mmCIF file of C-alpha atoms in Angstrom:
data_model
loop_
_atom_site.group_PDB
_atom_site.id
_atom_site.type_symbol
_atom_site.label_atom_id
_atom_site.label_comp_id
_atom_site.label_asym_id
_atom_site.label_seq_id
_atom_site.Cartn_x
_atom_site.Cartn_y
_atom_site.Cartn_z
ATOM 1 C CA UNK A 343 9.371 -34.509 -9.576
ATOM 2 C CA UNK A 344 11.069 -38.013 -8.657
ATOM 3 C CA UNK A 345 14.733 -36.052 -8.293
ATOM 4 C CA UNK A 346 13.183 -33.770 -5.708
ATOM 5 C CA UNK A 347 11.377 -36.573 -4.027
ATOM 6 C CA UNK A 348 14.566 -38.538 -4.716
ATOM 7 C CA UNK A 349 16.172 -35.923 -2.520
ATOM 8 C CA UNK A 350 13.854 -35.823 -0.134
ATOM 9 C CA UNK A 351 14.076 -39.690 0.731
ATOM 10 C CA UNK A 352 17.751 -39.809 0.751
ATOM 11 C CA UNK A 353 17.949 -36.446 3.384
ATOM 12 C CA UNK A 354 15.291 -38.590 5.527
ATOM 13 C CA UNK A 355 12.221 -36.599 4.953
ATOM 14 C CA UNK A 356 9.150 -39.641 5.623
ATOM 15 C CA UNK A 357 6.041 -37.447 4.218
ATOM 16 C CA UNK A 358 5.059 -34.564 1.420
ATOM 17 C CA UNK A 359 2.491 -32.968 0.784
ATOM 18 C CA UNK A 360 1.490 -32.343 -2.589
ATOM 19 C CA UNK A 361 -0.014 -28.672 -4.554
ATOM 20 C CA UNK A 362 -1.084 -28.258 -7.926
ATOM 21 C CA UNK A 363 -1.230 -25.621 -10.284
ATOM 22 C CA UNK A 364 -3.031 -26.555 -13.116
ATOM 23 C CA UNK A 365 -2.271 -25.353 -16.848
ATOM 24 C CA UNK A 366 -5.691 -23.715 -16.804
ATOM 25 C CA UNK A 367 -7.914 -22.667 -13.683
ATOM 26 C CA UNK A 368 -11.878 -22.169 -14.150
ATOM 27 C CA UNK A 369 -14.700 -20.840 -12.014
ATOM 28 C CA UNK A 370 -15.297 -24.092 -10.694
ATOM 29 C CA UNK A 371 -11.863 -25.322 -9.920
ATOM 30 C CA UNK A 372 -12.641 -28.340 -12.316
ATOM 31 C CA UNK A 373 -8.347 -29.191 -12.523
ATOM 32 C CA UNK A 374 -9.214 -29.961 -9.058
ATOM 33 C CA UNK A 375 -10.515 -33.257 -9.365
ATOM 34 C CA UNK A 376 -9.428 -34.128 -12.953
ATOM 35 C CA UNK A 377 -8.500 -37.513 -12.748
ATOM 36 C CA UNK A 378 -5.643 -36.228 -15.140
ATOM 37 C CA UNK A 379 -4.743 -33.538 -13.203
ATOM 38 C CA UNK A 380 -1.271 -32.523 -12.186
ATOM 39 C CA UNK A 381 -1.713 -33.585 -8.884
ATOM 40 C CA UNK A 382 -3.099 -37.071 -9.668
ATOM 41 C CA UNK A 383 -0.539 -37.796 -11.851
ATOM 42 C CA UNK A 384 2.191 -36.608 -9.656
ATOM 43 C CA UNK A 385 1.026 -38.610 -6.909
ATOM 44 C CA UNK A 386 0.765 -41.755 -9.164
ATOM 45 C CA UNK A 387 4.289 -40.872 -10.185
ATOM 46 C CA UNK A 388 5.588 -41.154 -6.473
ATOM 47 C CA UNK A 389 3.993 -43.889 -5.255
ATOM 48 C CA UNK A 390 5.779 -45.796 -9.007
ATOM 49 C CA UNK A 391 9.135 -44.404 -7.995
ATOM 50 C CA UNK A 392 8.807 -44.011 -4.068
ATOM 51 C CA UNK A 393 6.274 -46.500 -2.748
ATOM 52 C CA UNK A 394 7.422 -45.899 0.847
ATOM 53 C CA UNK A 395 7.054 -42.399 0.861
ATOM 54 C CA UNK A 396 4.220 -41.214 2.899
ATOM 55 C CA UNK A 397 1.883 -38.285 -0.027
ATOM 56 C CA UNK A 398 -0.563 -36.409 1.413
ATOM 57 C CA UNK A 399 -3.188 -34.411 -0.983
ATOM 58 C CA UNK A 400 -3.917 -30.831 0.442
ATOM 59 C CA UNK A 401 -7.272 -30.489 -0.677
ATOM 60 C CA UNK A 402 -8.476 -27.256 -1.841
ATOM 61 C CA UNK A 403 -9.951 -24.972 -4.470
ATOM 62 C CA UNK A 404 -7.699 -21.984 -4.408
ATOM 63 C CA UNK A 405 -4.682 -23.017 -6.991
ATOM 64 C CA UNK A 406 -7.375 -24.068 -9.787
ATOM 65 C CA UNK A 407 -10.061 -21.148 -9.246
ATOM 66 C CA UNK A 408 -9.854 -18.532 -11.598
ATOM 67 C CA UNK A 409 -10.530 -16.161 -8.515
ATOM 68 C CA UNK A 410 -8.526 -17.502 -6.460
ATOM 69 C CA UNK A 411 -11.529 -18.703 -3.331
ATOM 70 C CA UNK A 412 -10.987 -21.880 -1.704
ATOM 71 C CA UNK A 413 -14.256 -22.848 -3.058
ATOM 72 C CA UNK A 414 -17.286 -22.126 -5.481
ATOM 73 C CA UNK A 415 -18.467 -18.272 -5.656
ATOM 74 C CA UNK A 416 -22.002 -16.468 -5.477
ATOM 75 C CA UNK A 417 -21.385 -13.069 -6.422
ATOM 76 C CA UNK A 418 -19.098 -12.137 -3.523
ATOM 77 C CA UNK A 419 -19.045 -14.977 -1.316
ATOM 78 C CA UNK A 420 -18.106 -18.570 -1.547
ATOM 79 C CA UNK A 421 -21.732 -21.192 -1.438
ATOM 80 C CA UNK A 422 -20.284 -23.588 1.282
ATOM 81 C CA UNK A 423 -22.659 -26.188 0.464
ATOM 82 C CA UNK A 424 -21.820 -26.022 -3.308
ATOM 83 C CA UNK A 425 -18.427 -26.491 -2.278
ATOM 84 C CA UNK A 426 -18.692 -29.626 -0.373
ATOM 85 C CA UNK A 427 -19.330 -32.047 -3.060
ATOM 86 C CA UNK A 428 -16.269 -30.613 -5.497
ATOM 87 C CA UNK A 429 -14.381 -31.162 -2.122
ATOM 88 C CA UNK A 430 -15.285 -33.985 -1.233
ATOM 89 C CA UNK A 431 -14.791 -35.669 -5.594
ATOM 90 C CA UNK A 432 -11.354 -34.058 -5.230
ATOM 91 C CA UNK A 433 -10.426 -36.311 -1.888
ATOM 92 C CA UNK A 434 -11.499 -39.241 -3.982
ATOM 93 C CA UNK A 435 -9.578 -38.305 -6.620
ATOM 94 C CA UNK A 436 -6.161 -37.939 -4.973
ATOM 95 C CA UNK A 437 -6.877 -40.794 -2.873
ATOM 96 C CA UNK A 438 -7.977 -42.827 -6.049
ATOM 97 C CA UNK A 439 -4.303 -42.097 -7.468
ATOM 98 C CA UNK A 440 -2.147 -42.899 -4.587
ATOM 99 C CA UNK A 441 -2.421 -40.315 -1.861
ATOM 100 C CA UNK A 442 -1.722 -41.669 1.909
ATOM 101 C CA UNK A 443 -4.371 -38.618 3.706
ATOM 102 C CA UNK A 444 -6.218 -35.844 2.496
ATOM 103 C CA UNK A 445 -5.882 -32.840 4.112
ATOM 104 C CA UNK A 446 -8.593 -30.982 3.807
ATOM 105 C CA UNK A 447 -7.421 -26.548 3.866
ATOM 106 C CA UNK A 448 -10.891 -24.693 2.321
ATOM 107 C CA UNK A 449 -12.495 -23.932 5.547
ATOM 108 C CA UNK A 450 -16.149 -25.134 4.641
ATOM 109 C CA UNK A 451 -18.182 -26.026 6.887
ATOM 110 C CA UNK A 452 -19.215 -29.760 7.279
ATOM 111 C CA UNK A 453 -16.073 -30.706 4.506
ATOM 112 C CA UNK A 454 -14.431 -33.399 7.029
ATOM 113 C CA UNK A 455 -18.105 -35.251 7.057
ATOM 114 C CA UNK A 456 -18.457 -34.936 3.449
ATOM 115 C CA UNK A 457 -14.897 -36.194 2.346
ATOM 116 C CA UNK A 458 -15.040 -39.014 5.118
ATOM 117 C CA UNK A 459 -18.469 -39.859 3.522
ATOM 118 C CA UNK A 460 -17.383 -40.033 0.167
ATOM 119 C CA UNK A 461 -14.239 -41.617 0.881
ATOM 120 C CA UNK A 462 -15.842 -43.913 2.111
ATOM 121 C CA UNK A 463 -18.696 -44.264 -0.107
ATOM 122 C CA UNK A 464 -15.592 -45.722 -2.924
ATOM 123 C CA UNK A 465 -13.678 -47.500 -0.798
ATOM 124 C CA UNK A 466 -11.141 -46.048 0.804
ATOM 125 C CA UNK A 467 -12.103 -46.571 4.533
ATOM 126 C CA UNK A 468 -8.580 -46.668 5.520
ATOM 127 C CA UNK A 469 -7.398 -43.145 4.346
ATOM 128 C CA UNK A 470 -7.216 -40.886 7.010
ATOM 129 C CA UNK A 471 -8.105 -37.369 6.788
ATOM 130 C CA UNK A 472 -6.202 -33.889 8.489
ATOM 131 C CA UNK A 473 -8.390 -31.296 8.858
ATOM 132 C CA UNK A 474 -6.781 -28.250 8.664
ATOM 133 C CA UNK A 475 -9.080 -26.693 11.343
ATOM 134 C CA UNK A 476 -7.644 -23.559 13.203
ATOM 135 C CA UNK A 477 -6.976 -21.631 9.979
ATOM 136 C CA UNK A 478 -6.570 -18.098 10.706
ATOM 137 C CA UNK A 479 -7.249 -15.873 7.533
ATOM 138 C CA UNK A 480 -3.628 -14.681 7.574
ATOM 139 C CA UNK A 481 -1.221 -12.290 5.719
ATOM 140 C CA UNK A 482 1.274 -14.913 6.449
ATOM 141 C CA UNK A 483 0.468 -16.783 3.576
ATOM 142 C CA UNK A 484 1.700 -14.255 0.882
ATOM 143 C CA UNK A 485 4.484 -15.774 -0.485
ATOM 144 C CA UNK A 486 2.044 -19.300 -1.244
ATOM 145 C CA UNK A 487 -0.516 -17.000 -2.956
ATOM 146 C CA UNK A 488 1.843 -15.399 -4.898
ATOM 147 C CA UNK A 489 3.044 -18.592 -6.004
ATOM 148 C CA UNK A 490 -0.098 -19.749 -6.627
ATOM 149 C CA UNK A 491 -1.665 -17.215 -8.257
ATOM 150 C CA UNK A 492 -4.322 -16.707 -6.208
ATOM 151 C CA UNK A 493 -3.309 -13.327 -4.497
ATOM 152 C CA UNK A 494 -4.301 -10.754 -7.059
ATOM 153 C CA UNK A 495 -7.492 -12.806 -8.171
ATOM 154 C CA UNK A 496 -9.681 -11.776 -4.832
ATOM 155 C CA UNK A 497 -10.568 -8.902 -5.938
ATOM 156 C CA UNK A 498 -13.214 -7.150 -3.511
ATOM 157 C CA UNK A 499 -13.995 -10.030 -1.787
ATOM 158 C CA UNK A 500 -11.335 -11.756 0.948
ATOM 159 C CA UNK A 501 -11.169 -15.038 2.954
ATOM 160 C CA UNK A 502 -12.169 -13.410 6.141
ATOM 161 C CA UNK A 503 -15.671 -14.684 6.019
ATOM 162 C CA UNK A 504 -14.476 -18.334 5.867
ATOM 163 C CA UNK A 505 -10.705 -18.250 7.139
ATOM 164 C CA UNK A 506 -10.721 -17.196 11.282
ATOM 165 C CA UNK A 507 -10.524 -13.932 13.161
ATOM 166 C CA UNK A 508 -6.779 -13.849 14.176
ATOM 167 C CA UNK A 509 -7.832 -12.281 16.924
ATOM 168 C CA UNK A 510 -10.129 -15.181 18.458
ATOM 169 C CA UNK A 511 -8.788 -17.879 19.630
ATOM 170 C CA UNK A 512 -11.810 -19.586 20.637
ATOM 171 C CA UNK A 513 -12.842 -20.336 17.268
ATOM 172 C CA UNK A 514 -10.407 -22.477 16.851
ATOM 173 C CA UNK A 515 -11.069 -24.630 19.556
ATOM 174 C CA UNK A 516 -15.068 -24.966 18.447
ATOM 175 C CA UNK A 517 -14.125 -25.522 14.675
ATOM 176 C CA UNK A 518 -11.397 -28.236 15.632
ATOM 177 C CA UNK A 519 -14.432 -29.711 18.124
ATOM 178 C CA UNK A 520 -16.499 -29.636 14.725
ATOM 179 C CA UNK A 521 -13.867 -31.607 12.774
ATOM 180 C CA UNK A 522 -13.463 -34.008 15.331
ATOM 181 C CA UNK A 523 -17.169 -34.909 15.386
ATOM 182 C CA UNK A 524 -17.032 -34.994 11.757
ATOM 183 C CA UNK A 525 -14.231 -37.777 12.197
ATOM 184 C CA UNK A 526 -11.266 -36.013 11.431
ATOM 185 C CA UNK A 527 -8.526 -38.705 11.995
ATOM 186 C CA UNK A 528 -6.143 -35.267 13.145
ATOM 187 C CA UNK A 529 -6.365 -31.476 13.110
ATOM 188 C CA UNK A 530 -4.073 -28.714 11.839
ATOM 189 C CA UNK A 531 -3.482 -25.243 13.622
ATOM 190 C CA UNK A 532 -2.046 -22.256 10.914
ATOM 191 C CA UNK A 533 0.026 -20.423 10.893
ATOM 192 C CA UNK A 534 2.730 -21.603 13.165
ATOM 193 C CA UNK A 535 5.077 -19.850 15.497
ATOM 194 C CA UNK A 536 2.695 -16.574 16.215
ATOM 195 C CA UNK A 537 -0.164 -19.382 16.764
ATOM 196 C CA UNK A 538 1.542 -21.189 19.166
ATOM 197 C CA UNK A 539 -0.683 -20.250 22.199
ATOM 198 C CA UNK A 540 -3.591 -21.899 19.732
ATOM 199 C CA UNK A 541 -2.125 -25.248 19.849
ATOM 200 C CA UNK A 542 -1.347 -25.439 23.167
ATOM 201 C CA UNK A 543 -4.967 -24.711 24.262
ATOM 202 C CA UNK A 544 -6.022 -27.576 21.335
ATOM 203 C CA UNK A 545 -3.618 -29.720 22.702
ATOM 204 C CA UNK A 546 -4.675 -29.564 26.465
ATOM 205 C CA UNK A 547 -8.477 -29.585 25.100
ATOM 206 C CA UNK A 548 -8.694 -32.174 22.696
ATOM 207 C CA UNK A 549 -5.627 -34.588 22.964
ATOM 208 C CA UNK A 550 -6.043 -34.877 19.969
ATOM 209 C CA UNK A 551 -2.863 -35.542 17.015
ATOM 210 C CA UNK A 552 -2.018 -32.012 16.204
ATOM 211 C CA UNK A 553 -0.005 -30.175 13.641
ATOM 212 C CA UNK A 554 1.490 -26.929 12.947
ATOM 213 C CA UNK A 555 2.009 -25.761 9.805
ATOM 214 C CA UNK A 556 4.832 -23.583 9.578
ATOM 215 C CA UNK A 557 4.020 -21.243 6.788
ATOM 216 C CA UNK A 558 5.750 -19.326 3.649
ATOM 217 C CA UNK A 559 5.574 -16.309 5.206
ATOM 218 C CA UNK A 560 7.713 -17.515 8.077
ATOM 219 C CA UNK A 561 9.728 -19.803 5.763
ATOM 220 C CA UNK A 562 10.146 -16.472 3.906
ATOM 221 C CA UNK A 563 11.352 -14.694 6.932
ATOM 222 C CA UNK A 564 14.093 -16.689 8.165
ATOM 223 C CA UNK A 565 15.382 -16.666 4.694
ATOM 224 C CA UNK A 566 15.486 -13.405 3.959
ATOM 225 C CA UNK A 567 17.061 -12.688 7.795
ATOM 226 C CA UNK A 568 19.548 -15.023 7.041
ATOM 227 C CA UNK A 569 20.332 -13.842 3.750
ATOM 228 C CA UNK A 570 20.576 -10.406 5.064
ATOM 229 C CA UNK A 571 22.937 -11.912 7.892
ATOM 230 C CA UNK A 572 20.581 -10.674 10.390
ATOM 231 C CA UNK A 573 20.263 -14.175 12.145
ATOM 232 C CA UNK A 574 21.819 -17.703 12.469
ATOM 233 C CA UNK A 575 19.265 -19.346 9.910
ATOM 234 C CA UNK A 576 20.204 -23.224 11.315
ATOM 235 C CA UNK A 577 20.084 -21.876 15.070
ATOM 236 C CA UNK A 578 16.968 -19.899 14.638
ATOM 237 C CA UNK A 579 15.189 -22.731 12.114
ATOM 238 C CA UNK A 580 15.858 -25.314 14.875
ATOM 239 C CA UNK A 581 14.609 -23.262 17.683
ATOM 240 C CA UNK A 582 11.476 -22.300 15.453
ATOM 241 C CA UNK A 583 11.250 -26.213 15.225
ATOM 242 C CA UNK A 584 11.722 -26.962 18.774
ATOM 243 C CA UNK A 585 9.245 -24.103 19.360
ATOM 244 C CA UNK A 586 6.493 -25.762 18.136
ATOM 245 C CA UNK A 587 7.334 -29.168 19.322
ATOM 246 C CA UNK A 588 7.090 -27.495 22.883
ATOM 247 C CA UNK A 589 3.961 -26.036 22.161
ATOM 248 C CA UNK A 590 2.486 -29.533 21.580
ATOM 249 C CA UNK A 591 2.805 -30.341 18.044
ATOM 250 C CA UNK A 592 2.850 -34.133 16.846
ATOM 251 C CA UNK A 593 4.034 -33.188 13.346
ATOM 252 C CA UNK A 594 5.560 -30.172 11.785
ATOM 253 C CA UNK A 595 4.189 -28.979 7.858
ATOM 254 C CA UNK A 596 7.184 -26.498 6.857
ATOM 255 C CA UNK A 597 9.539 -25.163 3.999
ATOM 256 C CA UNK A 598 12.050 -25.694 6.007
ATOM 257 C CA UNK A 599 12.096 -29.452 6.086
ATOM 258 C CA UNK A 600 14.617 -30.303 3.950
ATOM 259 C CA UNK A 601 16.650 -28.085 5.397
ATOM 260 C CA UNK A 602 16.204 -29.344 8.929
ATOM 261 C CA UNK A 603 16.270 -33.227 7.644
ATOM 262 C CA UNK A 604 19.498 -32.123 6.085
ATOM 263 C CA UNK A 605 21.003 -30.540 9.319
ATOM 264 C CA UNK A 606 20.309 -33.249 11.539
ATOM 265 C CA UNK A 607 22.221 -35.778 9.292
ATOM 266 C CA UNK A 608 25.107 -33.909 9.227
ATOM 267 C CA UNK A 609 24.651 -34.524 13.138
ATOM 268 C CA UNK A 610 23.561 -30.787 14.417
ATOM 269 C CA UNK A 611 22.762 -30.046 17.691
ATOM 270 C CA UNK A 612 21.245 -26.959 18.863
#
């Protein structure tokens, strides 16, 4: 961990965000918030080595379930309100060993007003929280569920009935309402670059800080493109980037940011 971060620093990138997959995953998603977990301790680790680097805890359920839900099932379907307070002890937890935000990705309802209570409720007033709020349940994020593990543990049930409708966009803008209420210090729109028209209407609505997260299966496809020699993979990556940028995004999650960091040191210009 500290050689990539190590990298990371020295290319210019200012933030990370950290995921975990734990040695052993449980109904529950107890390796969550385990104080010992690997997330905890890499975030300890970082702030040792890197105390200027900005760590961010993406907090979810889906890398330490054994069925791979974003939170706690009854037979078929996730119990929201079950969920909340494992949520909410995991935002603690990574903000107990270092972490800078939380970033909250489940989808529950009410989880920005939980983790802001708890938060809180031990002390840690000062760390914000970005909701990821305008998540579409997309097949986008294959190559992350692969990597996680969680992609052949559904089953027969999906993450339809708590990820949004790709085909409404005005959930979004009355879940990122929601998460604003709640106190969500910023909001999240993903995927990216086919959800642009998303976070333009969130950014006119709200004016609220908003992100993009550009996703793996995007990340994927530019690689393989490029690999292929389909496409220019700097020229199209920095359009992509600019892309979203246009589209009103205050901050950019993607695979591609060392990459990018990288280019623009070397002095790139599209």
């Amino acid at each position: 961990l500290p050689y990539a971060l190590e990298e990371l620093v020295k290319t210019g990138v200012g933030s990370v965000m950290f995921f975990g997959i734990p040695d052993h995953k449980d109904a529950c998603g107890s390796g969550a918030y385990d104080e010992n977990g690997i997330v905890q301790k890499a975030f300890r680790e970082a702030k040792k080595q890197f105390p200027d680097l900005y760590c961010i805890g993406d907090v979810c359920m889906c890398e330490y379930t054994s069925h791979g839900h974003c939170g706690i099932l009854c037979g078929h379907y996730v119990d929201n309100d079950r969920t909340l307070e494992v949520l909410a002890r995991t935002a603690v937890s990574h903000a107990r060993a270092g972490a800078d935000m939380v970033a909250p990705s489940d989808m529950m309802d009410g989880r920005v007003a939980a983790i802001r209570a708890a938060l809180d409720e031990n002390g840690f007033v000062n760390t914000p929280v970005m909701a990821y709020s305008a998540k579409f349940a997309s097949t986008f994020y294959g190559p992350f569920r692969d990597a996680v593990g969680s992609s052949s543990n559904l089953g027969r049930s999906n993450k339809n009935v708590y990820q949004q409708d790709p085909a409404n966009g005005n959930e979004a803008l009355w879940e990122i309402g929601y998460d604003l209420q709640e106190g969500a210090d910023m909001v999240m729109v993903k995927p990216g670059i086919p959800y642009l028209d998303v976070l333009w209407r969130v950014k006119e609505e709200f004016k609220a800080p908003t992100f993009l997260y550009h996703v793996s299966g995007e990340y994927a496809m530019l690689k393989f493109a490029a690999a292929a020699g389909a496409i220019d993979e700097k020229k199209i990556t920095m359009e992509t980037m600019i892309c979203a940028k246009r589209a009103g995004a205050d901050g950019i999650l993607t695979y591609c940011s060392l990459d990018v960091a990288r280019w623009l040191k070397e002095g790139y210009e599209y």
